[in-house]
Tab-separated table of C-alpha atoms and ligand atoms in Angstrom:
chain	number	residue	atom	x	y	z
A	1	MET	CA	106.999	110.512	34.548
A	2	THR	CA	106.128	107.396	32.504
A	3	PHE	CA	103.277	105.160	33.554
A	4	HIS	CA	105.762	102.485	34.642
A	5	LYS	CA	107.681	104.904	36.842
A	6	LEU	CA	104.448	106.288	38.295
A	7	PHE	CA	103.226	102.733	38.995
A	8	ALA	CA	106.546	101.782	40.610
A	9	ALA	CA	106.501	104.950	42.756
A	10	SER	CA	102.947	104.416	43.969
A	11	LEU	CA	103.652	100.709	44.627
A	12	SER	CA	106.685	101.527	46.776
A	13	CYS	CA	104.652	104.209	48.564
A	14	ALA	CA	101.911	101.664	49.310
A	15	LEU	CA	104.498	99.148	50.543
A	16	MET	CA	106.122	101.755	52.778
A	17	SER	CA	102.844	102.810	54.350
A	18	SER	CA	101.766	99.206	54.935
A	19	ALA	CA	105.152	98.584	56.580
A	20	ALA	CA	104.660	101.693	58.745
A	21	LEU	CA	101.205	100.453	59.741
A	22	ALA	CA	102.350	96.918	60.552
A	23	ALA	CA	102.362	96.264	64.312
A	24	ASP	CA	105.775	95.841	65.891
A	25	TYR	CA	104.551	93.566	68.663
A	26	THR	CA	101.740	91.099	69.241
A	27	ILE	CA	100.571	91.285	72.841
A	28	GLY	CA	97.895	89.196	74.562
A	29	PHE	CA	95.763	90.909	77.211
A	30	SER	CA	93.731	88.834	79.654
A	31	GLN	CA	91.194	91.223	81.156
A	32	VAL	CA	89.120	90.520	84.306
A	33	GLY	CA	85.703	91.066	82.690
A	34	SER	CA	83.343	93.936	82.081
A	35	GLU	CA	81.897	94.539	85.560
A	36	GLY	CA	80.927	98.091	86.457
A	37	ASP	CA	81.611	101.250	84.452
A	38	TRP	CA	85.342	101.552	85.095
A	39	ARG	CA	86.514	98.281	83.578
A	40	PRO	CA	84.871	98.631	80.135
A	41	ALA	CA	86.345	102.156	79.927
A	42	PHE	CA	89.801	100.715	80.722
A	43	SER	CA	89.380	97.909	78.126
A	44	LYS	CA	88.305	100.405	75.464
A	45	ASN	CA	91.273	102.664	76.163
A	46	MET	CA	93.708	99.711	75.870
A	47	GLN	CA	92.089	98.567	72.612
A	48	ASP	CA	91.784	102.037	71.072
A	49	GLU	CA	95.361	103.062	71.877
A	50	ALA	CA	97.231	99.837	70.975
A	51	GLY	CA	97.887	100.824	67.346
A	52	LYS	CA	99.541	104.109	68.384
A	53	TYR	CA	102.239	102.120	70.171
A	54	GLY	CA	102.748	99.584	67.349
A	55	VAL	CA	100.872	96.893	69.255
A	56	ASP	CA	98.558	94.270	67.771
A	57	LEU	CA	96.447	93.566	70.870
A	58	LYS	CA	94.816	90.156	71.299
A	59	PHE	CA	92.103	90.907	73.849
A	60	ALA	CA	90.461	88.188	75.980
A	61	ASN	CA	87.596	89.015	78.366
A	62	ALA	CA	87.493	86.462	81.210
A	63	GLN	CA	83.964	87.422	82.357
A	64	GLY	CA	85.198	87.489	85.967
A	65	LYS	CA	86.450	83.870	85.915
A	66	GLN	CA	90.039	82.970	86.759
A	67	GLU	CA	89.755	79.639	84.796
A	68	GLU	CA	89.054	81.732	81.690
A	69	GLN	CA	92.119	83.843	82.375
A	70	LEU	CA	94.317	80.771	82.763
A	71	ARG	CA	92.935	79.392	79.485
A	72	ALA	CA	93.541	82.711	77.680
A	73	VAL	CA	97.105	83.032	78.982
A	74	ARG	CA	97.888	79.453	77.875
A	75	ALA	CA	96.441	80.240	74.433
A	76	PHE	CA	98.676	83.338	74.194
A	77	ILE	CA	101.691	81.200	75.121
A	78	ALA	CA	100.758	78.656	72.432
A	79	GLN	CA	100.449	81.479	69.863
A	80	GLY	CA	103.937	82.714	70.768
A	81	VAL	CA	102.936	86.337	71.443
A	82	ASP	CA	105.707	88.832	72.250
A	83	ALA	CA	104.310	89.681	75.707
A	84	ILE	CA	101.311	88.963	77.915
A	85	ILE	CA	99.355	91.483	79.976
A	86	ILE	CA	97.200	90.177	82.834
A	87	ALA	CA	94.711	92.073	84.994
A	88	PRO	CA	94.214	89.203	87.473
A	89	VAL	CA	90.707	88.550	88.858
A	90	VAL	CA	92.101	87.329	92.191
A	91	VAL	CA	95.570	87.350	93.716
A	92	THR	CA	96.076	83.571	94.202
A	93	GLY	CA	96.556	80.646	91.821
A	94	TRP	CA	98.987	82.146	89.293
A	95	GLU	CA	102.292	80.314	89.871
A	96	ASP	CA	101.872	77.482	87.329
A	97	VAL	CA	100.771	79.584	84.383
A	98	LEU	CA	103.401	82.240	85.093
A	99	GLU	CA	106.060	79.481	85.169
A	100	GLU	CA	104.772	78.296	81.780
A	101	ALA	CA	105.113	81.807	80.332
A	102	LYS	CA	108.612	82.060	81.795
A	103	ASP	CA	109.624	78.690	80.278
A	104	ALA	CA	108.340	79.962	76.920
A	105	GLU	CA	110.400	83.171	77.428
A	106	ILE	CA	107.321	85.379	77.133
A	107	PRO	CA	107.453	88.357	79.516
A	108	VAL	CA	104.337	88.954	81.624
A	109	PHE	CA	103.155	92.393	82.770
A	110	LEU	CA	100.510	92.829	85.468
A	111	VAL	CA	98.151	95.749	85.087
A	112	ASP	CA	95.584	97.091	87.531
A	113	ARG	CA	95.449	94.143	89.973
A	114	ASP	CA	98.222	92.266	91.762
A	115	VAL	CA	99.093	88.584	92.221
A	116	ASP	CA	100.376	86.934	95.379
A	117	VAL	CA	103.429	84.900	94.293
A	118	ASP	CA	106.673	84.291	96.193
A	119	ASP	CA	108.831	84.383	93.066
A	120	LYS	CA	108.556	87.962	91.788
A	121	SER	CA	110.718	87.081	88.775
A	122	LEU	CA	107.607	85.429	87.283
A	123	TYR	CA	106.459	88.829	86.011
A	124	VAL	CA	108.341	91.896	84.824
A	125	THR	CA	106.402	94.592	86.672
A	126	ARG	CA	102.937	95.667	87.817
A	127	ILE	CA	101.630	98.948	86.393
A	128	SER	CA	98.700	100.133	88.481
A	129	ALA	CA	97.218	102.528	90.986
A	130	ASP	CA	97.918	102.070	94.707
A	131	PHE	CA	94.693	100.533	96.047
A	132	ASN	CA	95.898	100.722	99.631
A	133	LEU	CA	96.404	104.472	99.227
A	134	GLU	CA	92.901	104.756	97.722
A	135	GLY	CA	91.480	103.155	100.883
A	136	LYS	CA	93.545	105.526	103.004
A	137	LEU	CA	92.311	108.571	101.064
A	138	ALA	CA	88.699	107.465	101.561
A	139	GLY	CA	89.311	106.827	105.281
A	140	ALA	CA	91.084	110.161	105.807
A	141	TRP	CA	88.290	112.067	104.074
A	142	LEU	CA	85.708	110.318	106.256
A	143	ALA	CA	87.692	110.914	109.456
A	144	ALA	CA	87.805	114.636	108.660
A	145	GLU	CA	84.102	114.851	107.697
A	146	SER	CA	82.876	112.939	110.751
A	147	LEU	CA	85.431	114.435	113.153
A	148	GLY	CA	86.614	110.912	113.850
A	149	ASN	CA	83.252	109.649	115.061
A	150	CYS	CA	81.471	107.348	112.635
A	151	LYS	CA	79.795	103.941	112.371
A	152	ILE	CA	80.416	102.647	108.872
A	153	VAL	CA	78.899	100.045	106.559
A	154	GLU	CA	81.324	98.684	103.970
A	155	MET	CA	80.693	97.143	100.544
A	156	GLN	CA	83.716	95.085	99.561
A	157	GLY	CA	84.787	94.276	96.019
A	158	THR	CA	85.319	90.759	94.640
A	159	THR	CA	86.554	88.476	97.418
A	160	GLY	CA	90.243	87.675	97.009
A	161	SER	CA	90.891	90.472	94.505
A	162	ALA	CA	93.734	92.928	95.084
A	163	PRO	CA	91.515	96.048	95.175
A	164	ALA	CA	89.170	94.492	97.764
A	165	ILE	CA	92.057	93.391	99.985
A	166	GLU	CA	94.127	96.556	99.632
A	167	ARG	CA	91.330	99.158	99.781
A	168	LYS	CA	90.006	97.511	102.938
A	169	SER	CA	93.419	97.450	104.607
A	170	GLY	CA	94.203	101.061	103.639
A	171	PHE	CA	90.812	102.278	104.891
A	172	GLU	CA	91.161	100.337	108.166
A	173	ALA	CA	94.705	101.601	108.719
A	174	VAL	CA	93.282	105.141	108.896
A	175	ILE	CA	90.047	104.573	110.813
A	176	ASP	CA	91.865	102.407	113.382
A	177	GLN	CA	93.560	105.621	114.514
A	178	PHE	CA	90.157	106.929	115.671
A	179	PRO	CA	88.580	105.043	118.608
A	180	ALA	CA	85.074	106.206	117.658
A	181	MET	CA	85.293	105.073	114.011
A	182	GLU	CA	84.183	101.514	113.356
A	183	ILE	CA	83.002	99.261	110.520
A	184	VAL	CA	79.790	97.752	111.902
A	185	ALA	CA	78.782	95.706	108.845
A	186	THR	CA	80.741	94.534	105.802
A	187	GLN	CA	79.875	92.321	102.846
A	188	SER	CA	81.024	91.729	99.265
A	189	GLY	CA	78.973	93.264	96.449
A	190	ASP	CA	81.398	91.889	93.822
A	191	PHE	CA	82.048	95.345	92.308
A	192	THR	CA	78.606	95.423	90.621
A	193	THR	CA	75.628	97.782	90.891
A	194	GLU	CA	73.266	94.861	91.604
A	195	GLY	CA	75.688	93.490	94.218
A	196	GLY	CA	75.890	96.878	95.964
A	197	LYS	CA	72.100	97.215	95.913
A	198	LYS	CA	71.577	93.769	97.478
A	199	VAL	CA	74.217	94.371	100.144
A	200	MET	CA	72.762	97.761	101.068
A	201	GLU	CA	69.250	96.245	101.253
A	202	ALA	CA	70.644	93.710	103.739
A	203	PHE	CA	72.371	96.475	105.753
A	204	ILE	CA	69.147	98.518	105.826
A	205	LYS	CA	67.329	95.508	107.337
A	206	SER	CA	70.044	94.524	109.791
A	207	THR	CA	70.556	98.083	111.119
A	208	ASN	CA	66.904	99.151	111.352
A	209	ASN	CA	67.059	101.566	108.376
A	210	LEU	CA	70.730	102.473	108.935
A	211	ASP	CA	69.936	103.788	112.394
A	212	GLY	CA	73.127	105.289	113.856
A	213	ILE	CA	75.107	104.676	110.652
A	214	CYS	CA	77.089	107.703	109.579
A	215	ALA	CA	78.769	106.465	106.374
A	216	ALA	CA	78.860	103.920	103.559
A	217	PHE	CA	82.268	103.036	102.119
A	218	ALA	CA	82.099	101.106	98.835
A	219	HIS	CA	85.195	99.650	97.178
A	220	ASN	CA	83.852	100.935	93.853
A	221	ASP	CA	81.346	103.452	92.538
A	222	ASN	CA	79.042	100.907	90.921
A	223	MET	CA	78.306	99.255	94.270
A	224	GLN	CA	77.738	102.723	95.695
A	225	LEU	CA	75.304	103.531	92.877
A	226	GLY	CA	73.379	100.326	93.723
A	227	ALA	CA	73.445	101.303	97.413
A	228	ILE	CA	72.042	104.748	96.543
A	229	GLN	CA	69.119	103.077	94.730
A	230	ALA	CA	68.446	100.771	97.686
A	231	MET	CA	68.553	103.667	100.163
A	232	LYS	CA	66.186	105.795	98.083
A	233	GLU	CA	63.759	102.892	97.745
A	234	ALA	CA	63.796	102.638	101.566
A	235	GLY	CA	63.003	106.368	101.858
A	236	LEU	CA	66.527	107.284	103.038
A	237	LYS	CA	68.619	110.199	101.807
A	238	PRO	CA	72.079	109.042	100.657
A	239	GLY	CA	74.645	111.829	100.765
A	240	LYS	CA	72.643	113.631	103.480
A	241	ASP	CA	71.583	111.106	106.177
A	242	VAL	CA	74.640	108.985	105.436
A	243	LEU	CA	78.029	110.038	104.016
A	244	MET	CA	78.801	108.126	100.804
A	245	VAL	CA	82.427	107.548	99.781
A	246	SER	CA	83.682	105.153	97.104
A	247	VAL	CA	86.381	104.577	94.478
A	248	ASP	CA	86.688	104.965	90.656
A	249	TYR	CA	85.147	108.417	89.982
A	250	VAL	CA	83.150	107.179	86.981
A	251	PRO	CA	80.793	109.642	85.211
A	252	ALA	CA	77.682	108.196	86.944
A	253	ILE	CA	79.114	108.905	90.431
A	254	VAL	CA	80.065	112.419	89.297
A	255	ASP	CA	76.375	112.890	88.409
A	256	ALA	CA	75.356	111.414	91.779
A	257	MET	CA	77.749	113.828	93.515
A	258	LYS	CA	76.239	116.755	91.604
A	259	ALA	CA	72.763	115.574	92.634
A	260	GLY	CA	73.867	115.424	96.297
A	261	ASP	CA	73.478	111.608	96.546
A	262	ALA	CA	77.206	110.883	96.941
A	263	ASN	CA	79.890	112.864	98.730
A	264	ALA	CA	83.329	111.721	97.571
A	265	SER	CA	85.086	109.302	95.238
A	266	VAL	CA	88.747	108.421	94.796
A	267	GLU	CA	89.666	108.524	91.126
A	268	LEU	CA	91.016	105.360	89.530
A	269	ARG	CA	92.188	106.431	86.081
A	270	SER	CA	90.839	104.315	83.229
A	271	ALA	CA	92.830	105.995	80.422
A	272	VAL	CA	96.071	104.323	81.418
A	273	ALA	CA	97.272	102.856	78.093
A	274	GLU	CA	99.717	105.768	77.920
A	275	PHE	CA	101.355	104.502	81.131
A	276	ILE	CA	101.285	100.813	80.165
A	277	TYR	CA	102.288	100.435	76.495
A	278	PRO	CA	105.517	102.492	76.564
A	279	VAL	CA	106.816	100.420	79.509
A	280	ILE	CA	106.128	97.176	77.640
A	281	THR	CA	107.388	98.214	74.203
A	282	ASP	CA	110.578	99.743	75.689
A	283	TYR	CA	111.153	96.509	77.553
A	284	LEU	CA	110.611	94.429	74.410
A	285	GLU	CA	113.108	96.616	72.551
A	286	SER	CA	115.751	96.253	75.258
A	287	PRO	CA	114.867	93.939	78.157
A	288	LYS	CA	116.123	95.087	81.553
A	289	ASP	CA	115.122	94.771	85.216
A	290	LEU	CA	112.317	97.171	86.105
A	291	ASP	CA	110.910	98.209	89.475
A	292	LYS	CA	108.347	95.577	90.456
A	293	TRP	CA	105.626	98.216	90.718
A	294	ILE	CA	105.063	101.303	88.580
A	295	VAL	CA	102.445	103.363	90.388
A	296	ILE	CA	99.765	105.419	88.654
A	297	PRO	CA	98.594	108.291	90.915
A	298	SER	CA	95.067	108.507	92.436
A	299	ASP	CA	93.255	111.558	93.888
A	300	LEU	CA	90.103	112.042	95.925
A	301	HIS	CA	87.278	114.216	94.546
A	302	LYS	CA	84.599	115.652	96.821
A	303	ALA	CA	81.143	116.946	95.987
A	304	GLU	CA	80.995	120.762	95.836
B	401	AHR	O1	90.665	96.545	89.948
B	401	AHR	C1	90.041	97.787	89.965
B	401	AHR	C2	88.604	97.651	90.325
B	401	AHR	O2	87.992	96.665	89.546
B	401	AHR	C3	87.756	98.879	90.086
B	401	AHR	O3	87.790	99.788	91.133
B	401	AHR	C4	86.403	98.275	89.971
B	401	AHR	O4	85.438	99.128	89.465
B	401	AHR	C5	86.729	97.137	89.092
B	401	AHR	O5	85.834	96.182	89.006
């Protein structure tokens, strides 16, 4: 082969591989923030896996602020991305920006959390776990462990967020079936370790060292990990004096379960890019009506 032919062959090879590497779609992702252990793991999975699905992901971390999310979504619309993914901080306040995306003919996909809008045509689908079911799984486990007799303290997630609303309602739907099960104190710890610690410190004071309390239900593991710290500092034995059940099943709660400080956690999968990207890229290839909710399964894990 002459030098010219060799050069031409390697040039076309280089062009082919750069074409193969080029992303097929540019997608904007407005993420809630980086609270707790679960969310950063979810963000990393979405960022790490994007290339595999031909996606150039524009990632925007809203640091827990809805105004930041609205700004990011409007910036994605202005850039003319192919699709927008939103994990909404709270359920309300989305109509206007979703209308703007619709006017710009940019499809919106909800992941993880839900929005409360009357017009469901404003987004294509929500791809997420069933938070209500997670609350029910936690409640059913506790009903079985306590034989339906339990005074409970509850640490709620971010006020107005879908997981806080839905986990609470699922949990209550189960415990309401048992006359001797009751939530005696409830407060938001905003899904953070520090928030959970502060809330548990307040519960310890208001209940005279958790006197008569049989369980702590936290809407996520990080709040439960903060609660465990607070209880230990007060000389209490989490996982023994009080049953500890939460949601996420992050590595730190698995360690706490092994150490006997926590009893059960409902798994919220963080490696969910494999469920999300194919739905979006298939839709972009041939748009069609999808079910409004594509559910990712959740399971409860108990300490051995
Ligand atoms: O929306 C899911 C919840 O958000 C997770 O359970 C929690 O850890 C996160 O902050």
